[in-house]
Tab-separated table of C-alpha atoms in Angstrom:
chain	number	residue	atom	x	y	z
A	55	GLN	CA	0.000	0.000	0.000
A	56	GLN	CA	2.826	2.395	0.905
A	57	CYS	CA	4.602	1.523	-2.342
A	58	SER	CA	1.410	2.177	-4.319
A	59	ASP	CA	0.928	5.550	-2.618
A	60	ALA	CA	4.533	6.489	-3.367
A	61	VAL	CA	4.096	5.586	-7.039
A	62	ARG	CA	0.900	7.636	-7.287
A	63	ALA	CA	2.578	10.595	-5.582
A	64	ALA	CA	5.559	10.414	-7.939
A	65	PHE	CA	3.256	10.142	-10.950
A	66	SER	CA	1.194	13.123	-9.795
A	67	ALA	CA	4.365	15.166	-9.306
A	68	HIS	CA	5.560	14.345	-12.827
A	69	VAL	CA	2.162	15.250	-14.305
A	70	LEU	CA	2.183	18.553	-12.409
A	71	VAL	CA	5.670	19.376	-13.692
A	72	CYS	CA	4.616	18.529	-17.260
A	73	TRP	CA	1.580	20.819	-17.054
A	74	PHE	CA	3.742	23.573	-15.572
A	75	PHE	CA	6.197	23.418	-18.457
A	76	ILE	CA	3.360	23.242	-21.000
A	77	LEU	CA	1.915	26.407	-19.465
A	78	ALA	CA	5.311	28.154	-19.503
A	79	ALA	CA	5.919	27.150	-23.136
A	80	THR	CA	2.458	28.374	-24.152
A	81	ILE	CA	2.946	31.714	-22.402
A	82	SER	CA	6.356	32.075	-24.052
A	83	THR	CA	4.991	31.352	-27.535
A	84	LEU	CA	2.001	33.677	-27.164
A	85	GLY	CA	4.241	36.350	-25.654
A	86	ASN	CA	6.724	36.142	-28.519
A	87	ARG	CA	3.921	36.356	-31.057
A	88	HIS	CA	2.448	39.449	-29.388
A	89	ILE	CA	5.855	41.123	-29.015
A	90	LEU	CA	6.796	40.545	-32.662
A	91	THR	CA	3.400	41.810	-33.838
A	92	HIS	CA	2.754	44.787	-31.558
A	93	VAL	CA	5.976	45.717	-29.732
A	94	LEU	CA	9.160	45.021	-31.685
A	95	PRO	CA	8.986	43.503	-35.208
A	96	SER	CA	12.537	42.150	-35.176
A	97	SER	CA	13.284	38.578	-34.097
A	98	SER	CA	16.998	39.349	-33.687
A	99	LEU	CA	16.387	42.327	-31.383
A	100	VAL	CA	13.830	40.380	-29.337
A	101	MET	CA	16.254	37.496	-28.928
A	102	LEU	CA	19.118	39.832	-27.979
A	103	MET	CA	16.978	41.456	-25.279
A	104	GLN	CA	15.916	38.052	-23.951
A	105	ASN	CA	19.546	36.924	-23.819
A	106	ILE	CA	20.601	40.042	-21.916
A	107	ILE	CA	17.800	39.485	-19.391
A	108	ASN	CA	18.886	35.842	-19.011
A	109	ILE	CA	22.488	36.861	-18.336
A	110	ILE	CA	21.534	39.537	-15.787
A	111	PHE	CA	19.163	37.086	-14.068
A	112	LEU	CA	21.917	34.459	-13.726
A	113	TRP	CA	24.425	37.043	-12.459
A	114	ILE	CA	21.964	38.136	-9.766
A	115	CYS	CA	21.228	34.530	-8.754
A	116	LYS	CA	24.929	33.753	-8.451
A	117	SER	CA	25.658	36.911	-6.433
A	118	LEU	CA	22.860	35.910	-4.022
A	119	GLY	CA	24.265	32.397	-3.690
A	120	ILE	CA	21.225	30.755	-5.312
A	121	ILE	CA	23.445	29.376	-8.081
A	122	THR	CA	26.990	28.181	-7.357
A	123	CYS	CA	28.133	27.342	-10.872
A	124	ARG	CA	31.706	28.561	-11.463
A	125	LYS	CA	31.104	28.958	-15.190
A	126	ILE	CA	28.680	31.841	-14.656
A	127	SER	CA	31.322	34.547	-14.558
A	128	VAL	CA	32.266	37.809	-16.239
A	129	ASN	CA	35.851	36.545	-16.353
A	130	VAL	CA	36.473	35.484	-19.956
A	131	ASN	CA	39.382	33.222	-18.949
A	132	ILE	CA	37.184	31.238	-16.546
A	133	LEU	CA	34.402	31.034	-19.114
A	134	MET	CA	36.704	29.737	-21.844
A	135	ALA	CA	38.471	27.316	-19.491
A	136	GLU	CA	35.122	25.758	-18.579
A	137	THR	CA	33.938	25.593	-22.192
A	138	SER	CA	34.397	22.793	-24.717
A	139	PHE	CA	33.819	22.514	-28.453
A	140	ASN	CA	30.588	20.652	-27.710
A	141	ASP	CA	29.374	23.633	-25.658
A	142	LEU	CA	29.980	25.949	-28.605
A	143	CYS	CA	28.126	23.666	-31.028
A	144	VAL	CA	25.144	23.405	-28.685
A	145	ALA	CA	25.124	27.201	-28.247
A	146	VAL	CA	25.037	27.761	-32.018
A	147	LEU	CA	22.204	25.241	-32.404
A	148	TYR	CA	20.374	26.915	-29.509
A	149	THR	CA	20.685	30.268	-31.270
A	150	MET	CA	19.378	28.827	-34.529
A	151	ASN	CA	16.445	27.215	-32.721
A	152	ILE	CA	15.294	30.424	-31.033
A	153	LEU	CA	16.065	32.768	-33.935
A	154	PHE	CA	14.290	30.699	-36.581
A	155	GLY	CA	11.449	30.000	-34.152
A	156	LEU	CA	10.911	33.720	-33.619
A	157	GLY	CA	11.213	34.292	-37.350
A	158	SER	CA	8.560	31.660	-37.986
A	159	LEU	CA	6.137	33.357	-35.591
A	160	GLN	CA	6.288	36.461	-37.773
A	161	PHE	CA	4.627	34.491	-40.593
A	162	LEU	CA	2.560	31.752	-38.910
A	163	THR	CA	-0.289	31.618	-36.436
A	164	VAL	CA	0.486	30.164	-33.009
A	165	PRO	CA	-1.554	26.931	-33.533
A	166	VAL	CA	0.205	26.186	-36.839
A	167	PHE	CA	3.599	26.997	-35.309
A	168	ASN	CA	2.987	24.663	-32.363
A	169	THR	CA	1.867	21.901	-34.722
A	170	LEU	CA	4.986	22.214	-36.873
A	171	LYS	CA	7.256	22.218	-33.820
A	172	ARG	CA	6.008	18.733	-32.949
A	173	VAL	CA	8.275	17.462	-35.715
A	174	THR	CA	11.131	18.129	-33.266
A	175	THR	CA	10.310	14.809	-31.593
A	176	LEU	CA	10.848	12.937	-34.867
A	177	PHE	CA	14.150	14.732	-35.482
A	178	ILE	CA	15.292	13.783	-31.970
A	179	TRP	CA	14.351	10.169	-32.635
A	180	LEU	CA	16.301	10.172	-35.918
A	181	GLY	CA	19.322	11.777	-34.258
A	182	GLU	CA	19.380	9.273	-31.411
A	183	TYR	CA	18.867	6.387	-33.823
A	184	MET	CA	21.710	7.427	-36.151
A	185	LEU	CA	24.200	9.007	-33.745
A	186	LEU	CA	23.527	7.173	-30.494
A	187	GLN	CA	22.470	3.834	-32.022
A	188	SER	CA	19.340	3.902	-29.877
A	189	HIS	CA	17.670	1.009	-31.702
A	190	GLY	CA	15.488	0.131	-28.722
A	191	ALA	CA	13.178	3.043	-29.507
A	192	LEU	CA	11.808	1.541	-32.735
A	193	SER	CA	8.466	1.013	-31.011
A	194	CYS	CA	8.118	4.813	-30.812
A	195	LEU	CA	8.311	5.250	-34.592
A	196	PRO	CA	4.658	4.501	-35.567
A	197	PRO	CA	3.117	7.207	-33.320
A	198	LEU	CA	5.795	9.650	-34.491
A	199	LEU	CA	4.875	8.982	-38.120
A	200	VAL	CA	1.201	9.516	-37.286
A	201	MET	CA	2.136	12.854	-35.706
A	202	VAL	CA	4.098	13.868	-38.820
A	203	ALA	CA	1.145	12.858	-41.004
A	204	GLY	CA	-1.058	15.148	-38.912
A	205	THR	CA	1.431	17.964	-39.423
A	206	MET	CA	1.323	17.406	-43.193
A	207	ILE	CA	-2.482	17.517	-43.147
A	208	VAL	CA	-2.350	20.835	-41.292
A	209	GLY	CA	-0.006	22.187	-43.971
A	210	ILE	CA	-2.237	21.012	-46.829
A	211	PHE	CA	-5.357	22.640	-45.390
A	212	ASP	CA	-3.624	25.751	-44.031
A	213	LEU	CA	-5.328	28.592	-45.889
A	214	THR	CA	-2.672	31.028	-44.653
A	215	PHE	CA	0.240	28.860	-45.837
A	216	ASN	CA	3.551	30.708	-45.850
A	217	GLY	CA	6.607	28.895	-47.187
A	218	THR	CA	9.077	31.084	-45.304
A	219	GLY	CA	7.274	30.490	-42.024
A	220	TYR	CA	7.175	26.733	-42.560
A	221	LEU	CA	10.865	26.622	-43.494
A	222	CYS	CA	11.840	28.633	-40.406
A	223	ALA	CA	9.750	26.340	-38.189
A	224	PHE	CA	11.385	23.193	-39.584
A	225	VAL	CA	14.902	24.661	-39.268
A	226	SER	CA	14.067	25.637	-35.677
A	227	SER	CA	12.857	22.096	-34.945
A	228	LEU	CA	15.963	20.574	-36.519
A	229	ALA	CA	18.278	22.868	-34.542
A	230	GLN	CA	16.431	22.142	-31.283
A	231	ALA	CA	16.676	18.399	-31.870
A	232	GLY	CA	20.347	18.727	-32.805
A	233	ALA	CA	21.133	20.604	-29.595
A	234	MET	CA	19.392	17.984	-27.455
A	235	VAL	CA	21.014	15.009	-29.199
A	236	TRP	CA	24.444	16.666	-29.170
A	237	THR	CA	24.105	17.371	-25.452
A	238	LYS	CA	23.202	13.756	-24.790
A	239	LYS	CA	26.001	12.477	-27.015
A	240	SER	CA	28.675	14.560	-25.320
A	241	GLY	CA	27.690	13.147	-21.925
A	242	ARG	CA	27.459	16.545	-20.254
A	243	GLU	CA	24.875	15.381	-17.774
A	244	LYS	CA	27.018	12.644	-16.189
A	245	GLY	CA	27.655	12.838	-12.428
A	246	HIS	CA	29.017	10.800	-9.521
A	247	GLY	CA	26.511	9.453	-7.071
A	248	HIS	CA	22.858	10.436	-6.786
A	249	GLU	CA	23.315	13.731	-4.929
A	250	GLY	CA	26.385	14.632	-6.938
A	251	LYS	CA	24.544	13.866	-10.143
A	252	VAL	CA	21.581	16.057	-9.220
A	253	HIS	CA	23.849	18.919	-8.130
A	254	SER	CA	26.036	18.549	-11.225
A	255	HIS	CA	23.006	18.456	-13.512
A	256	SER	CA	21.507	21.567	-11.890
A	257	ASN	CA	24.747	23.515	-12.307
A	258	GLN	CA	25.109	22.260	-15.874
A	259	VAL	CA	21.631	23.492	-16.790
A	260	TRP	CA	22.401	27.025	-15.557
A	261	ALA	CA	25.872	26.959	-17.115
A	262	THR	CA	24.416	25.889	-20.460
A	263	LEU	CA	21.776	28.632	-20.364
A	264	TYR	CA	24.446	31.209	-19.491
A	265	PHE	CA	26.898	30.162	-22.199
A	266	ASN	CA	24.134	29.831	-24.795
A	267	SER	CA	22.922	33.340	-23.969
A	268	MET	CA	26.454	34.766	-24.187
A	269	VAL	CA	27.232	33.182	-27.564
A	270	SER	CA	23.770	33.984	-28.883
A	271	SER	CA	24.117	37.652	-27.876
A	272	VAL	CA	27.352	37.994	-29.847
A	273	LEU	CA	25.808	36.333	-32.896
A	274	MET	CA	22.685	38.488	-32.655
A	275	VAL	CA	24.742	41.696	-32.604
A	276	PHE	CA	26.365	40.641	-35.898
A	277	VAL	CA	22.976	39.748	-37.410
A	278	ILE	CA	21.420	43.044	-36.305
A	279	VAL	CA	24.319	45.069	-37.724
A	280	LEU	CA	24.414	43.159	-41.027
A	281	ARG	CA	20.646	43.382	-41.552
A	282	LYS	CA	20.351	46.887	-40.046
A	283	GLU	CA	17.541	45.685	-37.807
A	284	TRP	CA	18.165	48.415	-35.247
A	285	THR	CA	15.772	50.533	-37.308
A	286	ALA	CA	12.945	48.401	-35.859
A	287	LEU	CA	13.505	50.205	-32.546
A	288	GLN	CA	11.726	53.182	-34.106
A	289	GLN	CA	8.498	51.146	-33.913
A	290	PHE	CA	8.854	50.489	-30.180
A	291	PRO	CA	5.684	51.838	-28.485
A	292	THR	CA	7.170	54.772	-26.565
A	293	ASP	CA	3.701	55.803	-25.378
A	294	ASN	CA	3.559	52.542	-23.401
A	295	ALA	CA	7.251	51.877	-22.878
A	296	LEU	CA	6.782	50.595	-19.312
A	297	GLY	CA	4.151	48.044	-20.326
A	298	ALA	CA	6.157	46.889	-23.346
A	299	SER	CA	9.325	46.534	-21.250
A	300	ALA	CA	7.420	44.562	-18.602
A	301	LEU	CA	6.115	42.240	-21.321
A	302	LEU	CA	9.652	41.640	-22.605
A	303	LEU	CA	10.827	40.914	-19.057
A	304	LEU	CA	7.988	38.499	-18.270
A	305	ASN	CA	8.466	36.696	-21.565
A	306	ALA	CA	12.198	36.288	-20.921
A	307	ILE	CA	11.426	34.852	-17.469
A	308	SER	CA	9.000	32.341	-18.997
A	309	ILE	CA	11.762	31.237	-21.381
A	310	ILE	CA	14.179	30.763	-18.456
A	311	VAL	CA	11.571	28.594	-16.719
């Protein structure tokens, strides 16, 4: 009886966590769509602002002792010493995922975007099958193919079809899957012992977010300069600057979550 209660409690906790992340992802997607439509019509500028907020948030958490990861530092030597080639590859894929995802939202409705992003699961499966030789997951293939078929049906009957939006969504999905498979392949989540593993994984999550945000910020500056996207700042709603800034902040926090 005690074992059964423990299993039910663990299951309930996992379901609650799943619903929490679904809610956070939904808020993030809707927030990005609203920001790109009504606040700042530049995916590169929006991403740069989100990255800056992420970095400041992590600095504050480390200064307060909430996060103890050594890699979260303004010292370039420490940052580079703690960084590997795999970290850089994951950061580039992370940037592509977010940038193309934001770009897609400028052309697609949120329901269509969310439907297309489901293809990420298939890309992850393919990556694990080819790179990690995860042949034990063959039983997952039929439902994945059904999901892809549903995505194709949505595309066929999408009256607002936009090729650029679809392409950006698929590139975003591919980059997201690549980052996840690459992370798993490089073994960055390995630890020693249960407590050590949990602590190491927690630090690694924050370190990855920090490094991804740093690399992404540098790349976004180049993109903004090359495409002269700073002109989009002229469309920022100065009559409601406080509300628009609060929306950017809340959306960045939802992405961190």
